[in-house]
Coordinates of C-alpha atoms in Angstrom, one line a residue:
M1 CA -54.6 17.1 20.3
D2 CA -52.2 19.7 19.1
V3 CA -51.5 21.6 22.3
V4 CA -52.2 21.2 26.0
V5 CA -52.1 24.5 28.0
V6 CA -51.4 24.1 31.7
G7 CA -52.7 27.0 33.7
G8 CA -55.9 29.0 33.2
G9 CA -55.0 32.5 34.1
L10 CA -55.0 35.4 31.6
M11 CA -51.8 34.1 29.9
G12 CA -53.2 30.6 29.5
T13 CA -56.7 31.6 28.4
A14 CA -55.5 34.2 25.9
A15 CA -53.0 31.7 24.4
T16 CA -55.8 29.1 24.2
F17 CA -58.0 31.5 22.3
F18 CA -55.4 32.6 19.8
L19 CA -54.3 29.0 19.2
A20 CA -57.9 27.9 18.6
R21 CA -58.4 30.9 16.3
R22 CA -55.5 29.5 14.2
G23 CA -57.4 26.2 13.9
L24 CA -55.2 24.2 16.4
R25 CA -56.8 21.6 18.7
V26 CA -56.3 22.9 22.2
T27 CA -57.0 21.7 25.7
L28 CA -56.5 24.0 28.7
I29 CA -56.2 22.5 32.1
E30 CA -56.7 24.6 35.3
R31 CA -56.2 23.4 38.8
G32 CA -59.0 25.7 40.1
R33 CA -61.3 28.0 38.3
V34 CA -60.3 30.0 35.2
G35 CA -58.8 33.4 36.1
A36 CA -59.1 32.7 39.9
G37 CA -55.3 32.9 40.6
A38 CA -52.9 35.8 40.0
T39 CA -55.3 37.3 37.4
V40 CA -58.1 38.0 39.8
A41 CA -55.6 39.3 42.4
S42 CA -54.5 42.0 39.9
F43 CA -55.2 45.7 40.3
G44 CA -56.4 45.8 36.7
N45 CA -53.7 48.3 35.6
I46 CA -53.1 48.6 31.8
R47 CA -50.0 50.7 31.8
R48 CA -46.7 50.9 29.9
S49 CA -45.0 53.5 32.1
G50 CA -42.1 52.1 34.1
R51 CA -41.8 48.9 32.2
F52 CA -38.6 47.1 31.3
L53 CA -37.9 48.7 28.0
P54 CA -37.2 45.5 25.9
Q55 CA -40.7 44.5 27.0
M56 CA -42.2 47.5 25.2
P57 CA -43.0 45.8 21.8
L58 CA -45.0 43.1 23.7
A59 CA -46.7 45.8 25.7
H60 CA -47.7 47.7 22.6
R61 CA -49.1 44.6 21.0
A62 CA -51.0 43.8 24.2
R63 CA -52.4 47.4 24.3
E64 CA -53.8 47.0 20.7
I65 CA -55.5 43.8 21.7
W66 CA -57.1 45.4 24.8
G67 CA -58.6 48.0 22.5
E68 CA -60.1 45.2 20.4
A69 CA -61.1 42.9 23.3
E70 CA -64.8 43.6 23.4
R71 CA -65.3 43.1 19.7
M72 CA -62.9 40.1 19.6
L73 CA -64.4 38.3 22.6
G74 CA -68.0 39.3 22.3
R75 CA -68.3 40.8 25.8
D76 CA -67.3 43.9 27.7
V77 CA -64.2 43.3 29.8
E78 CA -64.4 46.8 31.1
F79 CA -61.3 48.0 29.3
R80 CA -61.3 51.8 29.6
A81 CA -58.6 54.1 28.1
T82 CA -58.8 56.5 31.1
G83 CA -55.1 57.5 30.9
H84 CA -52.4 56.6 33.4
L85 CA -51.2 59.4 35.8
R86 CA -48.0 58.7 37.7
L87 CA -47.2 61.3 40.3
V88 CA -43.7 62.3 41.6
F89 CA -43.1 63.5 45.2
D90 CA -39.3 63.8 45.4
E91 CA -36.3 64.6 43.3
D92 CA -35.2 60.9 43.0
G93 CA -38.6 60.0 41.6
L94 CA -38.4 63.0 39.2
T95 CA -35.0 61.8 37.9
A96 CA -36.4 58.3 37.4
M97 CA -39.4 59.6 35.6
R98 CA -37.5 61.8 33.2
R99 CA -35.0 59.1 32.5
F100 CA -37.7 56.7 31.6
I101 CA -39.6 59.1 29.4
A102 CA -36.4 59.8 27.4
D103 CA -35.4 56.2 27.2
A104 CA -38.9 55.1 26.2
H105 CA -39.1 57.4 23.1
P106 CA -37.0 55.1 20.8
W107 CA -39.3 52.3 21.8
G108 CA -42.4 54.1 20.5
F109 CA -43.9 55.2 23.9
H110 CA -44.4 58.9 24.6
P111 CA -45.9 59.8 27.9
E112 CA -46.0 63.5 28.6
E113 CA -44.4 65.2 31.6
I114 CA -46.6 67.6 33.4
G115 CA -45.8 70.1 36.2
P116 CA -47.5 70.8 39.5
N117 CA -49.8 73.6 38.2
E118 CA -51.0 71.4 35.4
I119 CA -51.6 68.5 37.7
H120 CA -53.8 70.7 39.9
A121 CA -55.6 72.2 36.9
R122 CA -56.3 68.9 35.0
F123 CA -56.6 66.5 38.0
P124 CA -57.9 68.5 41.0
G125 CA -57.6 66.8 44.3
L126 CA -54.9 64.4 43.2
G127 CA -51.3 64.7 44.5
P128 CA -51.5 68.2 46.0
D129 CA -47.8 67.8 47.1
A130 CA -46.6 66.3 43.8
I131 CA -43.7 68.1 42.1
G132 CA -44.5 66.5 38.7
A133 CA -46.1 63.6 36.9
S134 CA -46.2 61.6 33.8
F135 CA -49.4 61.0 31.9
A136 CA -50.0 58.3 29.3
R137 CA -53.4 59.1 27.8
E138 CA -53.9 55.8 25.9
D139 CA -53.4 53.5 28.9
G140 CA -56.0 52.7 31.5
C141 CA -57.5 49.7 33.2
G142 CA -59.6 46.5 32.7
N143 CA -61.5 44.2 35.0
P144 CA -59.4 41.3 36.2
R145 CA -62.5 39.3 37.1
L146 CA -63.9 39.4 33.5
I147 CA -60.9 39.0 31.1
A148 CA -59.8 35.4 31.6
P149 CA -63.3 33.9 31.6
A150 CA -64.0 36.0 28.4
F151 CA -61.0 34.5 26.7
A152 CA -61.9 31.0 27.8
A153 CA -65.5 31.3 26.7
A154 CA -64.4 32.7 23.3
A155 CA -61.9 29.8 22.9
Q156 CA -64.6 27.2 23.7
K157 CA -66.7 28.7 20.9
L158 CA -63.8 28.1 18.6
G159 CA -63.6 24.4 19.6
A160 CA -61.0 24.5 22.5
T161 CA -61.6 22.3 25.5
I162 CA -61.5 24.0 29.0
V163 CA -61.0 21.7 31.9
E164 CA -61.4 23.4 35.3
E165 CA -60.8 22.1 38.9
C166 CA -58.4 19.5 37.7
E167 CA -54.9 19.2 39.1
V168 CA -52.0 18.0 36.9
L169 CA -50.4 15.0 38.6
D170 CA -47.7 14.1 36.1
I171 CA -46.3 15.0 32.7
A172 CA -44.3 12.6 30.7
L173 CA -42.5 12.7 27.3
T174 CA -43.8 10.2 24.7
E175 CA -42.9 9.4 21.1
A176 CA -45.9 11.5 20.1
G177 CA -45.2 14.5 22.4
F178 CA -46.5 14.9 26.0
A179 CA -48.8 12.8 28.2
V180 CA -50.5 14.9 30.9
R181 CA -52.0 12.9 33.7
T182 CA -54.6 14.6 35.8
A183 CA -57.0 13.8 38.5
R184 CA -59.6 13.3 35.8
G185 CA -57.9 11.4 33.1
E186 CA -55.0 11.7 30.7
H187 CA -54.4 14.2 27.8
H188 CA -52.0 13.8 25.0
A189 CA -50.6 16.5 22.7
E190 CA -47.7 17.2 20.4
R191 CA -46.9 20.5 22.3
L192 CA -47.2 21.8 25.8
L193 CA -47.5 25.4 27.0
N194 CA -46.7 26.1 30.6
T195 CA -48.7 29.1 31.9
A196 CA -48.9 27.8 35.4
G197 CA -48.0 31.1 37.1
A198 CA -46.2 30.7 40.4
W199 CA -46.3 26.9 39.9
G200 CA -44.6 27.3 36.5
A201 CA -41.2 26.7 37.9
R202 CA -42.3 23.3 39.3
L203 CA -43.4 22.2 35.8
A204 CA -40.2 23.5 34.2
A205 CA -38.1 21.6 36.8
R206 CA -39.6 18.4 35.4
F207 CA -37.6 19.1 32.3
D208 CA -34.3 20.1 33.9
E209 CA -35.0 23.8 33.6
P210 CA -34.4 25.6 37.0
V211 CA -36.1 28.9 37.7
P212 CA -35.6 30.7 41.0
I213 CA -39.0 31.9 41.9
E214 CA -41.0 32.9 45.0
A215 CA -44.8 32.8 45.4
R216 CA -46.1 36.0 47.0
G217 CA -49.4 37.7 47.4
P218 CA -50.1 41.4 46.9
Q219 CA -52.5 43.3 49.2
M220 CA -55.5 44.7 47.3
G221 CA -58.6 46.5 48.6
V222 CA -61.7 48.4 47.6
T223 CA -63.6 51.2 49.3
E224 CA -67.3 52.1 49.6
P225 CA -68.8 53.8 46.5
L226 CA -68.0 57.5 46.2
P227 CA -69.1 60.2 43.8
H228 CA -67.2 59.6 40.6
R229 CA -64.4 62.2 40.4
I230 CA -61.2 60.2 39.6
H231 CA -60.9 59.5 35.9
P232 CA -57.3 58.2 35.3
V233 CA -55.5 55.3 36.9
V234 CA -53.2 57.0 39.5
G235 CA -49.8 55.8 40.7
M236 CA -46.5 57.2 41.7
W237 CA -42.8 57.2 40.7
A238 CA -40.8 56.0 43.7
A239 CA -37.1 55.5 44.2
P240 CA -35.9 51.8 44.0
G241 CA -36.7 50.0 47.2
R242 CA -39.5 52.3 48.2
R243 CA -43.1 51.0 48.3
D244 CA -45.5 52.8 46.1
G245 CA -49.3 53.0 46.0
Y246 CA -51.8 53.1 43.2
L247 CA -55.6 53.5 42.8
R248 CA -58.4 53.8 40.3
Q249 CA -62.1 54.6 40.6
V250 CA -64.5 52.2 38.9
E251 CA -67.7 53.3 37.2
R252 CA -69.7 52.2 40.2
G253 CA -67.8 54.7 42.3
N254 CA -65.6 52.4 44.4
I255 CA -61.9 53.1 44.7
V256 CA -59.7 50.0 44.0
F257 CA -56.2 50.3 45.5
G258 CA -53.0 48.4 45.9
G259 CA -49.3 48.8 46.7
G260 CA -47.9 50.5 49.8
A261 CA -47.4 47.2 51.6
E262 CA -45.0 44.2 51.4
R263 CA -46.3 41.2 49.6
S264 CA -46.9 38.1 51.8
F265 CA -45.2 34.8 51.1
V266 CA -47.5 32.0 49.8
D267 CA -47.1 28.2 50.4
L268 CA -47.5 26.7 46.9
D269 CA -48.7 23.4 48.3
D270 CA -52.1 25.0 49.0
G271 CA -51.6 28.2 47.0
Y272 CA -53.7 30.2 49.4
A273 CA -52.8 33.9 49.7
K274 CA -54.6 36.2 52.1
A275 CA -54.5 39.9 52.9
D276 CA -52.9 41.0 56.2
P277 CA -55.1 43.5 58.2
A278 CA -52.1 44.7 60.1
R279 CA -50.6 46.1 56.9
L280 CA -53.7 48.0 55.8
P281 CA -53.1 51.2 57.9
H282 CA -49.6 51.8 56.3
Q283 CA -51.0 51.0 52.9
L284 CA -53.8 53.5 53.3
R285 CA -51.4 56.2 54.5
S286 CA -49.4 55.8 51.3
L287 CA -52.6 56.4 49.3
L288 CA -53.3 59.7 51.0
R289 CA -50.4 61.2 49.1
L290 CA -52.2 60.4 45.9
C291 CA -55.7 61.5 47.1
P292 CA -56.1 63.1 50.5
A293 CA -59.9 63.0 50.2
L294 CA -59.7 59.2 51.0
A295 CA -58.9 59.9 54.7
D296 CA -62.4 59.1 56.0
V297 CA -63.5 56.5 53.4
A298 CA -64.5 53.0 54.5
V299 CA -62.7 50.0 53.1
I300 CA -65.2 47.3 52.4
R301 CA -63.1 44.4 51.2
T302 CA -59.4 43.3 50.9
W303 CA -58.0 40.3 49.0
S304 CA -54.8 38.7 47.7
G305 CA -53.8 36.1 45.3
C306 CA -50.8 33.9 44.4
E307 CA -48.3 35.5 42.0
G308 CA -44.8 34.2 40.9
Y309 CA -41.8 36.5 41.4
V310 CA -38.7 35.5 39.5
A311 CA -35.3 36.3 41.1
D312 CA -34.2 38.8 38.4
G313 CA -37.7 40.5 38.2
L314 CA -38.3 39.3 34.6
P315 CA -40.8 36.7 33.4
V316 CA -40.0 33.4 31.7
M317 CA -41.3 33.4 28.2
G318 CA -40.4 31.4 25.1
P319 CA -39.5 27.8 24.0
S320 CA -37.9 25.3 26.4
A321 CA -34.1 25.1 26.3
T322 CA -34.1 21.4 26.9
T323 CA -37.3 19.9 25.4
P324 CA -38.7 20.4 21.9
G325 CA -42.4 21.1 21.9
L326 CA -42.4 22.7 25.4
F327 CA -43.1 26.4 25.8
H328 CA -43.2 28.6 28.9
A329 CA -44.9 31.9 29.8
F330 CA -45.0 32.4 33.6
G331 CA -43.5 34.4 36.5
F332 CA -44.6 37.9 35.4
C333 CA -43.7 39.3 38.9
G334 CA -47.0 41.2 39.4
H335 CA -46.7 43.1 36.1
G336 CA -48.4 40.7 33.8
F337 CA -52.0 42.0 33.6
Q338 CA -51.5 44.5 30.8
L339 CA -49.2 42.1 28.9
G340 CA -51.5 39.1 29.1
P341 CA -53.4 39.3 25.8
G342 CA -50.1 40.0 24.0
V343 CA -48.4 37.1 25.7
G344 CA -51.2 34.8 24.5
Q345 CA -50.9 36.0 20.9
V346 CA -47.1 35.8 20.9
M347 CA -47.1 32.3 22.3
S348 CA -49.6 31.2 19.7
D349 CA -47.3 32.6 17.1
L350 CA -44.3 30.7 18.5
I351 CA -46.2 27.4 18.9
A352 CA -47.8 27.5 15.5
T353 CA -45.0 29.0 13.3
G354 CA -41.8 28.8 15.4
R355 CA -41.2 32.5 15.3
T356 CA -42.5 35.9 16.6
D357 CA -41.6 39.5 15.8
E358 CA -41.3 40.5 19.5
P359 CA -37.9 40.2 21.1
L360 CA -38.0 37.4 23.8
E361 CA -34.3 36.8 24.4
P362 CA -34.3 38.7 27.8
F363 CA -37.0 36.3 29.0
A364 CA -35.5 33.0 27.8
I365 CA -35.5 30.2 30.5
G366 CA -32.0 29.2 29.6
R367 CA -30.6 32.3 31.3
F368 CA -30.8 30.5 34.7
A369 CA -28.9 27.5 33.5
R370 CA -26.2 29.8 32.2
A371 CA -26.0 31.6 35.5

């Protein structure tokens, strides 16, 4: 075997697909079901607004792949370029938005600023108290429940092995590379890719690479079906430290929403994250600023999932600093859904050729050892 991938979320399944497409022999090992962890907990936001700017080349690459995903994977993953509207309600938010728009231009991202009158004309019913907004017309959304299984199925067609409901018990270095012992047997490979999400730091620690990370669960929800009137993904620019909210309407009419509530802490030993009903009223109040018409709408389901939040807010991505043949891509701090396909392709580049065009220095795992 050329590569073993540990972790079957969007990052792991995308990397497995791109590695298999290069002709490498790949086995992916997932402790649960493919895509059932942080990926399925995602809101489904495919946005570049507000990103850490050195991450923008990776975000651009990922956006291109999202646009090709249906053709590439042979199934509809419900990617829709609906546009991403981000509303502003105070002067601090307006300053932050304008600074980002100006700073993002050299990185090849050009959201437009729109004023209150244009918001009301183009997006009636959204943000009636907003004093401004940004709009990125080429961004949008995708279905978190479809994308990882689609990558895994496409990878299998290319010859990859997908092993689900199989916990990794131990990983050892051998003369030939890595021996991965699981509850269902042992796998050997020259290279190992760690896409284990919130559990990624535990795997890295086996190789003397500390990563300060917390496992947390976002609070997500969905409403009853409504007449389809909201086309873009809608969020807000908020000052640092303030909780924001975001929503989108799916084609069946339901409103999917998130934000506006603290993320709960998750025990990694069981990895079980659950929504807190006590936080729902505050969460819904934050959404009314975005769309007051939701005041009397019924919420039919809430959920959560286990995500990894690194102390400095940036993911770990790139080669190991201690162990040749080991690679990491984990800890995306709740902002990884849009990036996932790009992460998979970049990691396949690194593993297969030793290089990539995207700048990964800010995400190197060695930054924690240096600190």
